[in-house]
C-alpha cells in the first residue's frame, strides 16, 4: 500500500491532553485566519488553483523516497519547499490543507490532535523555514549556491524544530516524560531532516536549472514578511532552548499538574451533584460501580439491538 | 485505492454527513476527556462503537485492520511504564536486572493506547461511511472558511492524478536506476539516490505548477470569478436531528458515568 509511510510527526488522538489540543487548535485557527486574510489581500484568484494543486503535489510528493540502508528511507515533508516556492502565508494554507486531508481521510494524525499537527507542520515548519531561508539568503547574497545551502538548511531546521514542538506537546500532555521524548524525537528527526534537506536540495537545483523565473517570482512574495521572520526566529530559538531545559527538569512542566487539578475539580463538581456514587440506594461503592457498568452496557446493547431491528424492518420493506 | 469511502447500503450511510461529523467529534472529545484507568468507561465506548460498526456494514475486520495504523505512535507512551509518575518501584528481572516500574504510568500508557484506538476507529467509521464530497459539504455547513474548502476540494480532485504521476515516476526510476538486480551496479551512492529523488520532487512541483496554470485557465474560461461557488445545502431532517441528540446524549451518559468510576 502506498500510504503506509508512517510519519512520526503526525500525532494521533489520545496522545495529547484535551487542554493542550484545544490550545493548539486556537493558535492554529488564529494563524490560519491571518494567512487567509493575507492571501486574500496580496494575491489574486489565481492562487486558489495553485494552492490546491500544489497541496496535492506535496501530499503525493511525500510518497517519494529513497532507500538509505537497512529498510530505512528518506522522504519529504515539504514545508520548506512550499515556503520557498509560494511564500510563507500561502505555504501555511497549503500545509494546513495537506495535514487536514491526511487526518480526515487517511487517519494519519488525529482529529482532536489536528490543531497541534497543523501547528507543528504548517506553522512551525513554515515559519522556521522562512526565517532560516531569509536570514541565510541575506548572508550569502545573490549567489546560486547560497539559494541551495539556505534552502536545505531551512528544510533540516524546520523538521528538527517542528519535532521539538511535537515532543514538548507530548511532554506537557503527560504522555512522554520530557527527558525521553525530547532527545528521542530530536535525534530521530535530526536524521530524518537530512533526508528532507537532500531532497529539497535536489528539487531546488532542478527547479533552478529549468525554471529560474520561479525563484524571481517567489522572492517578491518572500521579502517583507518581518513578522514571520521574527516569529520563526523566536520559535526556533525558544524551542531550541526550552527543550533541553524541559528535558533536564522533566518535573518542571507544572502544566500537567494544573490540568490534573482541573480534572479533579470537574469530577468533584459531579460528585457534588450526585453524592455517594451513581446509585444512592447501594452503599458499597464497588457494587454500585459494577451495577452501573452492567446497566450501562445493557442499555447500550439494547439500543444497538433496537436500531438493528428497526433497520432490518426497513430493509425488508424495501 | 485512495478513496476510503466504502459504498454500502446501511443505516449509518444514510445519516446526514453533518450528524456524523458532530457525533465523531463528540465521541473523540469524550473519549479523550475520560480519565485514565476508567476501564468500564472504555468498554462502554467500545460497545457503542462496535454496534455502530456492525450497523454500518463496513466489516469489523476492515475497521480493525485500518485502526492499527496509529499503533506505532504508542512507542512514545511506553516510557511512562518505567519512568512514569510516582510511586516508581523497582522490580528485579531474573534476579539480575533492576527495572523501574510505575503502576500509574502503566495505567496511563494503556489508557492512552485505548483512547487512540477508539478515536481512530471513530474516524475510520466517519470516512468509511461518508463520501469525501459530503464530508467537505458538512464542513462548509459548519462554517469552515470557503477558501480553505476550495483549496481542499481542488486538492482532492487532483490528488488521484498526481498520485498516479508519482507512481509512474517511481516506477520509471525503479526500472532505470535505483533497483537494478545484483550483478549490475545499482544506482550509485546514497547521496546520488537522494539527489535523484530531489530532482523527481522538483519535476513533480514544476509539473504541478504548470498544471495549476492550465487548471486556472480552464476555470476562468468557464466563468470562475475568484469567488468559490456555494452549493445550496440540505437541512437536517427530523430523523437526523433525533439521531444527533440521542447519540450525543448516549456519549454524554457514558462520559459522566466514567467520571464516577474512574480513579
Coordinates of C-alpha atoms in Angstrom, one line a residue:
Chain A
X1 CA 0.0 0.0 0.0
X2 CA 1.3 3.4 -1.0
X3 CA 0.2 5.3 2.1
X4 CA 1.8 3.0 4.6
X5 CA 4.5 5.6 5.3
X6 CA 4.3 6.3 9.0
X7 CA 5.0 9.9 9.7
X8 CA 6.5 10.1 13.1
X9 CA 5.3 13.6 13.5
X10 CA 1.5 13.1 12.9
X11 CA 0.2 12.8 16.4
X12 CA -2.9 10.5 16.7
X13 CA -5.8 11.3 19.0
X14 CA -5.3 10.1 22.6
X15 CA -1.7 11.2 22.9
X16 CA -2.4 14.8 23.7
X17 CA -4.4 16.0 26.6
X18 CA -7.6 17.8 25.7
X19 CA -6.3 21.1 27.2
X20 CA -3.2 21.0 25.0
X21 CA -5.2 20.0 22.0
X22 CA -7.6 22.9 22.4
X23 CA -4.9 25.5 22.9
X24 CA -3.1 24.2 19.8
X25 CA -6.3 24.4 17.9
X26 CA -6.8 28.0 19.0
X27 CA -3.3 29.0 18.0
X28 CA -3.6 27.2 14.6
X29 CA -7.0 28.8 13.8
X30 CA -5.6 32.2 14.6
X31 CA -2.7 31.6 12.3
X32 CA -4.9 30.3 9.5
X33 CA -7.2 33.3 9.9
X34 CA -4.2 35.7 9.4
X35 CA -3.0 33.6 6.5
X36 CA -6.4 33.7 4.8
X37 CA -6.5 37.5 5.2
X38 CA -3.0 38.0 3.8
X39 CA -3.5 35.7 0.9
X40 CA -6.8 37.4 0.0
X41 CA -5.3 40.8 0.2
X42 CA -2.0 40.2 -1.5
X43 CA -2.7 37.7 -4.2
X44 CA -5.3 37.2 -6.9
X45 CA -7.8 34.4 -7.5
X46 CA -5.1 32.6 -9.5
X47 CA -3.7 31.4 -6.1
X48 CA -6.6 29.1 -5.3
X49 CA -5.9 26.5 -8.1
X50 CA -2.2 26.9 -7.5
X51 CA -2.6 26.1 -3.8
X52 CA -5.0 23.3 -4.4
X53 CA -2.8 21.5 -7.0
X54 CA 0.4 22.1 -5.0
X55 CA -1.2 20.7 -1.9
X56 CA -2.0 17.6 -3.9
X57 CA 1.6 17.6 -5.1
X58 CA 3.0 17.8 -1.6
X59 CA 0.7 15.1 -0.4
X60 CA 1.8 12.9 -3.3
X61 CA 5.4 14.0 -3.0
X62 CA 5.5 12.6 0.5
X63 CA 5.4 9.2 -1.2
X64 CA 8.8 9.9 -2.9
X65 CA 11.5 8.3 -1.0
X66 CA 15.0 6.9 -1.4
X67 CA 16.3 3.9 0.4
X68 CA 19.2 4.6 2.8
X69 CA 20.1 1.3 4.3
X70 CA 18.5 -1.5 6.3
X71 CA 15.0 -0.8 5.2
X72 CA 15.0 2.9 6.3
X73 CA 14.3 5.6 3.8
X74 CA 14.5 9.3 3.5
X75 CA 11.4 11.1 2.4
X76 CA 9.9 14.6 2.0
X77 CA 7.5 16.5 4.3
X78 CA 7.6 19.6 2.1
X79 CA 7.1 22.6 4.4
X80 CA 10.4 24.2 3.3
X81 CA 10.0 23.8 -0.4
X82 CA 6.4 25.0 -0.2
X83 CA 7.6 28.1 1.7
X84 CA 10.4 28.9 -0.8
X85 CA 8.2 28.4 -3.8
X86 CA 5.0 30.0 -2.6
X87 CA 5.8 32.4 0.2
X88 CA 5.1 31.8 3.8
X89 CA 1.4 32.6 4.2
X90 CA 0.4 30.6 1.1
X91 CA 2.6 27.8 2.4
X92 CA 0.7 27.9 5.8
X93 CA -2.6 27.3 3.9
X94 CA -1.1 24.6 1.7
X95 CA 0.4 22.7 4.6
X96 CA -2.8 23.1 6.6
X97 CA -4.8 21.5 3.7
X98 CA -2.3 18.6 3.4
X99 CA -2.2 17.8 7.1
X100 CA -6.0 18.1 7.4
X101 CA -6.7 15.8 4.5
X102 CA -4.2 13.3 5.9
X103 CA -6.0 13.4 9.2
X104 CA -9.6 13.4 8.0
X105 CA -9.2 10.8 5.2
X106 CA -6.3 8.6 6.0
X107 CA -6.3 8.7 9.8
X108 CA -2.7 9.9 9.6
X109 CA -2.8 12.0 12.7
X110 CA -5.8 12.6 14.9
X111 CA -8.9 14.8 14.6
X112 CA -8.6 16.4 18.0
X113 CA -4.8 16.5 17.6
X114 CA -5.2 18.1 14.2
X115 CA -4.7 21.6 15.7
X116 CA -1.3 20.5 17.1
X117 CA -0.3 18.8 13.9
X118 CA -1.2 21.9 11.8
X119 CA 0.8 24.0 14.2
X120 CA 3.9 21.7 14.1
X121 CA 4.0 21.2 10.4
X122 CA 2.1 24.1 9.0
X123 CA 3.1 26.9 11.3
X124 CA 6.3 26.0 12.9
X125 CA 7.6 24.2 9.8
X126 CA 6.8 27.1 7.5
X127 CA 7.8 30.0 9.9
X128 CA 11.2 28.4 10.8
X129 CA 11.9 27.5 7.1
X130 CA 11.1 31.1 6.2
X131 CA 13.3 32.6 9.0
X132 CA 16.3 30.4 8.2
X133 CA 16.0 30.8 4.5
X134 CA 15.7 34.5 4.5
X135 CA 18.5 35.1 7.0
X136 CA 20.9 32.8 5.2
X137 CA 19.9 34.3 1.8
X138 CA 20.8 37.7 3.1
X139 CA 24.1 36.4 4.5
X140 CA 25.0 34.8 1.2
X141 CA 23.9 37.5 -1.1
X142 CA 22.6 36.6 -4.6
X143 CA 24.8 33.5 -5.1
X144 CA 23.4 30.4 -6.7
X145 CA 24.9 28.1 -4.1
X146 CA 23.5 30.5 -1.4
X147 CA 20.0 29.5 -2.5
X148 CA 20.8 25.8 -2.3
X149 CA 22.6 26.0 1.1
X150 CA 19.9 28.1 2.7
X151 CA 17.1 26.0 1.2
X152 CA 18.5 22.7 2.5
X153 CA 19.4 24.2 5.9
X154 CA 15.9 25.7 6.1
X155 CA 14.5 22.2 5.4
X156 CA 16.6 20.5 8.1
X157 CA 15.9 23.1 10.7
X158 CA 12.1 23.1 10.0
X159 CA 11.9 19.4 10.6
X160 CA 14.1 19.5 13.7
X161 CA 12.3 22.4 15.4
X162 CA 8.9 21.0 14.5
X163 CA 9.8 17.7 16.1
X164 CA 10.8 19.6 19.3
X165 CA 7.4 21.3 19.3
X166 CA 5.8 17.8 18.9
X167 CA 7.9 16.4 21.8
X168 CA 7.1 19.3 24.1
X169 CA 3.4 18.9 23.4
X170 CA 3.6 15.2 24.3
X171 CA 5.5 16.0 27.4
X172 CA 3.1 18.7 28.6
X173 CA 0.2 16.3 28.0
X174 CA 1.9 13.8 30.3
X175 CA 2.3 11.2 27.6
X176 CA 6.0 11.0 27.4
X177 CA 8.4 12.2 30.0
X178 CA 10.3 15.2 28.6
X179 CA 13.7 13.7 29.4
X180 CA 12.9 10.9 27.0
X181 CA 10.6 12.5 24.4
X182 CA 12.7 15.5 23.6
X183 CA 16.0 13.7 23.0
X184 CA 14.3 10.8 21.2
X185 CA 12.2 12.9 18.9
X186 CA 15.0 15.4 18.3
X187 CA 17.5 12.7 17.5
X188 CA 15.2 10.8 15.1
X189 CA 14.3 14.0 13.3
X190 CA 17.8 15.3 13.1
X191 CA 18.3 12.3 10.9
X192 CA 15.0 12.4 9.0
X193 CA 15.8 16.1 8.5
X194 CA 18.9 15.1 6.5
X195 CA 16.7 13.3 4.0
X196 CA 14.4 16.3 3.8
X197 CA 17.3 18.6 3.3
X198 CA 18.8 16.4 0.5
X199 CA 15.5 16.1 -1.4
X200 CA 14.8 19.8 -1.0
X201 CA 18.3 20.5 -2.3
X202 CA 17.7 18.3 -5.3
X203 CA 14.3 19.8 -6.0
X204 CA 15.7 23.4 -5.8
X205 CA 18.6 22.5 -8.1
X206 CA 16.2 21.0 -10.6
X207 CA 13.8 24.0 -10.5
X208 CA 16.7 26.5 -10.7
X209 CA 18.1 24.8 -13.8
X210 CA 14.7 24.5 -15.5
X211 CA 12.6 27.5 -14.3
X212 CA 14.8 30.1 -12.8
X213 CA 11.9 32.6 -13.1
X214 CA 10.0 30.8 -10.4
X215 CA 12.5 32.0 -7.8
X216 CA 12.5 35.5 -9.1
X217 CA 8.7 35.5 -8.8
X218 CA 8.7 34.0 -5.4
X219 CA 11.4 36.2 -4.0
X220 CA 8.9 39.1 -4.2
X221 CA 6.5 37.1 -2.0
X222 CA 9.3 36.1 0.3
X223 CA 10.5 39.6 1.0
X224 CA 9.0 41.9 3.6
X225 CA 7.4 39.4 6.0
X226 CA 9.1 40.8 9.1
X227 CA 6.5 39.3 11.4
X228 CA 7.2 35.8 10.2
X229 CA 10.9 36.4 10.2
X230 CA 10.8 37.4 13.8
X231 CA 8.2 34.8 14.7
X232 CA 10.0 32.0 13.1
X233 CA 13.3 33.1 14.7
X234 CA 11.7 33.3 18.1
X235 CA 10.0 29.9 17.7
X236 CA 13.3 28.3 16.7
X237 CA 15.3 29.9 19.5
X238 CA 12.8 29.3 22.2
X239 CA 12.1 25.7 21.3
X240 CA 15.9 25.0 20.9
X241 CA 16.5 26.5 24.4
X242 CA 13.3 25.3 26.1
X243 CA 13.5 21.7 25.0
X244 CA 16.9 20.8 26.7
X245 CA 15.7 22.8 29.7
X246 CA 12.4 20.8 29.9
X247 CA 14.2 17.5 29.4
X248 CA 16.6 18.2 32.2
X249 CA 13.8 19.2 34.5
X250 CA 11.0 16.7 33.5
X251 CA 9.0 17.5 36.6
X252 CA 9.2 21.2 35.8
X253 CA 6.3 21.0 33.5
X254 CA 3.8 22.2 36.0
X255 CA 1.2 22.2 33.4
X256 CA 0.4 18.6 33.9
X257 CA -0.3 19.1 37.5
X258 CA -2.5 22.1 36.7
X259 CA -4.6 20.1 34.3
X260 CA -5.0 17.3 36.8
X261 CA -6.2 19.8 39.2
X262 CA -8.8 21.0 36.7
X263 CA -10.0 17.5 36.1
X264 CA -10.2 16.8 39.8
X265 CA -12.3 20.0 40.2
X266 CA -14.7 18.9 37.4
X267 CA -15.1 15.5 38.9
X268 CA -15.6 17.0 42.4
X269 CA -18.4 19.1 40.9
X270 CA -20.0 16.0 39.5
X271 CA -19.7 14.2 42.9
X272 CA -21.4 17.1 44.5
X273 CA -24.3 16.9 42.1
X274 CA -24.7 13.2 42.7
X275 CA -23.2 12.2 46.0
X276 CA -22.4 8.7 47.0
X277 CA -21.8 7.4 43.5
X278 CA -24.3 6.8 40.8
X279 CA -26.8 4.7 42.8
X280 CA -27.7 6.3 46.1
X281 CA -29.5 3.1 47.3
X282 CA -26.4 1.0 47.3
X283 CA -23.9 1.9 49.9
X284 CA -20.9 -0.1 48.8
X285 CA -19.2 1.9 46.0
X286 CA -17.7 -1.1 44.4
X287 CA -21.0 -2.9 43.9
X288 CA -22.6 0.4 42.9
X289 CA -19.9 0.8 40.2
X290 CA -20.4 -2.7 38.9
X291 CA -24.2 -2.3 38.8
X292 CA -23.9 0.9 37.0
X293 CA -21.5 -0.7 34.5
X294 CA -23.7 -3.6 33.8
X295 CA -26.7 -1.3 33.4
X296 CA -24.8 0.9 31.0
X297 CA -23.7 -2.0 28.9
X298 CA -27.2 -3.4 28.8
X299 CA -28.6 -0.1 27.8
X300 CA -26.0 0.4 25.0
X301 CA -26.6 -3.1 23.6
X302 CA -30.3 -2.7 23.9
X303 CA -30.2 0.5 21.9
X304 CA -27.9 -1.2 19.3
X305 CA -30.2 -4.2 19.1
X306 CA -33.3 -1.9 18.7
X307 CA -31.6 0.0 15.9
X308 CA -30.6 -3.2 14.2
X309 CA -34.2 -4.5 14.4
X310 CA -35.5 -1.2 13.0
X311 CA -33.0 -1.4 10.2
X312 CA -33.9 -5.0 9.4
X313 CA -37.6 -3.9 9.4
X314 CA -36.9 -1.1 6.9
X315 CA -34.7 -3.3 4.8
X316 CA -37.5 -5.8 4.4
X317 CA -39.8 -3.0 3.4
X318 CA -37.6 -2.0 0.6
Chain B
X1 CA -7.5 2.7 -3.9
X2 CA -7.1 6.1 -2.3
X3 CA -10.7 6.5 -1.6
X4 CA -11.6 5.4 1.9
X5 CA -15.3 5.5 1.3
X6 CA -16.9 2.1 1.1
X7 CA -20.3 2.0 -0.6
X8 CA -22.7 0.0 1.5
X9 CA -26.4 0.1 2.0
X10 CA -26.7 0.8 5.7
X11 CA -28.4 3.0 8.2
X12 CA -25.2 4.8 9.0
X13 CA -24.5 5.6 5.4
X14 CA -27.9 7.3 5.0
X15 CA -27.4 9.6 8.1
X16 CA -26.6 13.2 7.2
X17 CA -22.8 13.9 7.0
X18 CA -23.1 16.8 9.5
X19 CA -24.6 14.4 12.1
X20 CA -21.7 12.0 11.6
X21 CA -19.1 14.8 11.8
X22 CA -20.7 16.1 15.0
X23 CA -21.0 12.6 16.5
X24 CA -17.4 11.8 15.7
X25 CA -16.1 15.0 17.2
X26 CA -18.2 14.5 20.4
X27 CA -17.1 10.9 20.7
X28 CA -13.4 11.6 20.3
X29 CA -13.6 14.6 22.7
X30 CA -15.4 12.5 25.3
X31 CA -13.0 9.5 25.0
X32 CA -10.1 11.9 25.3
X33 CA -11.5 13.6 28.4
X34 CA -12.2 10.3 30.1
X35 CA -9.7 9.9 33.0
X36 CA -7.0 7.3 32.7
X37 CA -7.9 3.9 34.2
X38 CA -11.6 4.1 33.6
X39 CA -11.9 0.6 32.2
X40 CA -15.7 0.3 32.4
X41 CA -16.0 3.6 30.6
X42 CA -13.7 2.4 27.8
X43 CA -15.6 -0.8 27.5
X44 CA -18.9 1.2 27.1
X45 CA -17.4 3.4 24.5
X46 CA -16.1 0.4 22.6
X47 CA -19.6 -1.3 22.8
X48 CA -21.2 1.8 21.3
X49 CA -18.5 1.9 18.6
X50 CA -18.9 -1.8 17.8
X51 CA -22.6 -1.5 17.4
X52 CA -22.1 1.4 15.0
X53 CA -19.5 -0.5 13.1
X54 CA -21.9 -3.5 12.9
X55 CA -24.8 -1.2 11.7
X56 CA -22.6 0.4 9.1
X57 CA -21.7 -2.9 7.5
X58 CA -18.1 -1.8 7.0
X59 CA -16.9 -5.0 8.4
X60 CA -15.2 -5.3 11.7
X61 CA -12.1 -6.7 10.2
X62 CA -11.7 -3.8 7.8
X63 CA -12.0 -1.2 10.7
X64 CA -9.7 -3.2 12.9
X65 CA -7.1 -3.5 10.2
X66 CA -7.1 0.1 9.4
X67 CA -7.1 1.1 13.1
X68 CA -3.7 -0.5 13.5
X69 CA -2.2 2.5 11.6
X70 CA -2.0 4.6 14.8
X71 CA -0.2 1.8 16.7
X72 CA 3.5 2.7 16.1
X73 CA 3.0 6.0 17.9
X74 CA 2.4 4.1 21.1
X75 CA 6.2 3.9 21.4
X76 CA 6.1 7.5 22.7
X77 CA 3.9 6.5 25.6
X78 CA 5.8 3.3 26.6
X79 CA 8.5 5.2 28.7
X80 CA 5.6 6.0 31.1
X81 CA 5.6 2.4 32.3
X82 CA 9.2 2.8 33.6
X83 CA 9.7 6.4 34.3
X84 CA 6.1 7.4 34.9
X85 CA 4.6 9.3 37.8
X86 CA 5.5 8.4 41.4
X87 CA 5.5 5.9 43.1
X88 CA 8.1 4.2 41.0
X89 CA 9.0 0.8 42.3
X90 CA 11.9 -1.3 41.3
X91 CA 11.4 -4.8 40.0
X92 CA 14.1 -7.4 39.7
X93 CA 14.0 -9.2 36.4
X94 CA 15.5 -12.8 36.6
X95 CA 17.2 -11.6 39.8
X96 CA 19.7 -9.7 37.7
X97 CA 18.5 -6.5 36.3
X98 CA 16.6 -3.9 38.2
X99 CA 13.8 -2.3 36.3
X100 CA 11.9 0.8 37.4
X101 CA 8.1 0.3 37.2
X102 CA 5.3 2.8 37.8
X103 CA 1.8 1.4 38.1
X104 CA 0.2 4.8 37.5
X105 CA 2.4 5.1 34.4
X106 CA 1.3 1.7 33.1
X107 CA -2.3 2.6 33.7
X108 CA -1.8 5.8 31.8
X109 CA 0.0 4.1 28.9
X110 CA -2.8 1.6 28.4
X111 CA -5.4 4.3 28.7
X112 CA -3.6 6.4 26.0
X113 CA -3.5 3.3 23.8
X114 CA -7.2 2.6 24.2
X115 CA -8.1 6.3 23.6
X116 CA -6.0 6.4 20.5
X117 CA -7.5 3.1 19.3
X118 CA -11.1 4.2 20.0
X119 CA -10.6 7.6 18.4
X120 CA -9.1 6.3 15.2
X121 CA -11.9 3.8 14.8
X122 CA -14.5 6.5 15.1
X123 CA -12.7 8.5 12.4
X124 CA -12.5 5.4 10.2
X125 CA -16.2 4.9 10.5
X126 CA -16.8 8.5 9.5
X127 CA -14.6 8.3 6.4
X128 CA -15.8 4.8 5.6
X129 CA -19.5 5.7 5.5
X130 CA -19.3 9.2 4.2
X131 CA -18.1 10.2 0.7
X132 CA -15.4 12.9 0.8
X133 CA -17.6 15.4 -1.0
X134 CA -20.3 15.0 1.7
X135 CA -17.7 15.5 4.5
X136 CA -16.5 18.6 2.8
X137 CA -20.1 19.8 2.4
X138 CA -20.6 19.1 6.1
X139 CA -17.6 21.3 6.9
X140 CA -18.9 24.0 4.7
X141 CA -22.1 24.0 6.7
X142 CA -20.3 24.3 9.9
X143 CA -18.6 27.4 8.5
X144 CA -15.1 26.4 7.7
X145 CA -13.7 29.3 5.6
X146 CA -14.6 29.0 1.9
X147 CA -11.1 29.5 0.6
X148 CA -9.8 26.6 2.7
X149 CA -12.7 24.5 1.5
X150 CA -12.0 25.3 -2.2
X151 CA -8.2 24.5 -1.7
X152 CA -9.1 21.1 -0.2
X153 CA -11.7 20.4 -2.9
X154 CA -9.2 21.2 -5.7
X155 CA -6.5 19.2 -3.9
X156 CA -8.9 16.2 -3.7
X157 CA -9.8 16.5 -7.3
X158 CA -6.1 16.4 -8.5
X159 CA -4.8 14.1 -5.8
X160 CA -5.6 11.0 -7.8
X161 CA -4.0 12.4 -10.9
X162 CA -0.8 13.5 -9.1
X163 CA -0.5 10.3 -7.1
X164 CA -0.7 8.4 -10.4
X165 CA 2.0 10.7 -11.7
X166 CA 4.2 10.0 -8.7
X167 CA 3.6 6.3 -9.0
X168 CA 4.7 6.4 -12.7
X169 CA 7.8 8.5 -11.8
X170 CA 8.8 5.9 -9.1
X171 CA 8.2 3.0 -11.5
X172 CA 10.4 4.7 -14.1
X173 CA 13.1 5.3 -11.6
X174 CA 13.0 1.7 -10.4
X175 CA 13.3 0.4 -13.9
X176 CA 16.1 2.7 -14.8
X177 CA 18.4 3.2 -11.9
X178 CA 18.0 2.6 -8.3
X179 CA 16.9 -1.1 -8.0
X180 CA 18.8 -2.9 -10.7
X181 CA 19.5 -6.5 -9.8
X182 CA 22.6 -7.8 -8.0
X183 CA 25.2 -8.4 -10.8
X184 CA 24.9 -4.8 -12.0
X185 CA 25.9 -1.7 -10.3
X186 CA 22.7 -0.5 -8.6
X187 CA 22.3 3.2 -8.8
X188 CA 25.1 5.0 -7.1
X189 CA 25.6 6.2 -3.6
X190 CA 23.0 7.3 -1.0
X191 CA 23.8 10.9 -1.9
X192 CA 23.2 10.2 -5.6
X193 CA 19.9 8.5 -4.8
X194 CA 18.9 11.4 -2.7
X195 CA 19.7 13.8 -5.5
X196 CA 17.7 11.8 -8.0
X197 CA 14.7 11.8 -5.6
X198 CA 15.1 15.5 -5.1
X199 CA 15.1 16.1 -8.9
X200 CA 12.0 14.0 -9.1
X201 CA 10.4 16.1 -6.4
X202 CA 11.4 19.3 -8.3
X203 CA 10.0 17.9 -11.5
X204 CA 6.8 17.0 -9.7
X205 CA 6.4 20.5 -8.3
X206 CA 7.2 22.1 -11.7
X207 CA 4.6 19.9 -13.5
X208 CA 2.1 20.7 -10.7
X209 CA 2.7 24.5 -11.0
X210 CA 2.2 24.3 -14.8
X211 CA -0.9 22.1 -14.3
X212 CA -2.3 24.7 -11.9
X213 CA -1.9 27.3 -14.6
X214 CA -3.9 25.2 -17.0
X215 CA -6.5 24.5 -14.4
X216 CA -6.8 28.2 -13.7
X217 CA -7.2 29.0 -17.4
X218 CA -9.9 26.3 -17.7
X219 CA -11.7 27.5 -14.6
X220 CA -11.6 31.1 -15.9
X221 CA -12.9 30.1 -19.3
X222 CA -15.9 28.5 -17.6
X223 CA -16.9 31.6 -15.5
X224 CA -14.7 31.4 -12.4
X225 CA -14.6 34.8 -10.8
X226 CA -12.4 34.0 -7.8
X227 CA -15.4 33.5 -5.6
X228 CA -16.0 29.9 -4.6
X229 CA -19.4 28.7 -5.6
X230 CA -21.6 27.9 -2.7
X231 CA -23.9 24.9 -3.2
X232 CA -27.3 25.0 -1.6
X233 CA -27.2 22.8 1.4
X234 CA -29.8 20.4 2.6
X235 CA -31.2 20.8 6.1
X236 CA -31.2 18.1 8.7
X237 CA -34.3 16.0 8.7
X238 CA -36.3 15.3 11.8
X239 CA -34.8 11.9 11.9
X240 CA -31.2 13.3 11.6
X241 CA -31.9 15.7 14.4
X242 CA -33.1 13.0 16.7
X243 CA -30.1 10.8 15.9
X244 CA -27.8 13.7 16.8
X245 CA -29.5 14.4 20.1
X246 CA -29.8 10.8 21.0
X247 CA -26.3 9.7 20.1
X248 CA -24.7 12.7 21.8
X249 CA -26.7 12.1 24.9
X250 CA -25.6 8.5 24.9
X251 CA -21.9 9.6 24.8
X252 CA -22.5 12.1 27.5
X253 CA -24.1 9.5 29.7
X254 CA -21.1 7.2 29.3
X255 CA -18.8 10.1 29.9
X256 CA -20.5 11.1 33.2
X257 CA -20.5 7.5 34.2
X258 CA -16.8 7.2 33.6
X259 CA -16.1 10.2 35.7
X260 CA -17.7 8.4 38.7
X261 CA -16.0 5.1 38.2
X262 CA -12.5 6.3 37.2
X263 CA -9.9 6.7 39.8

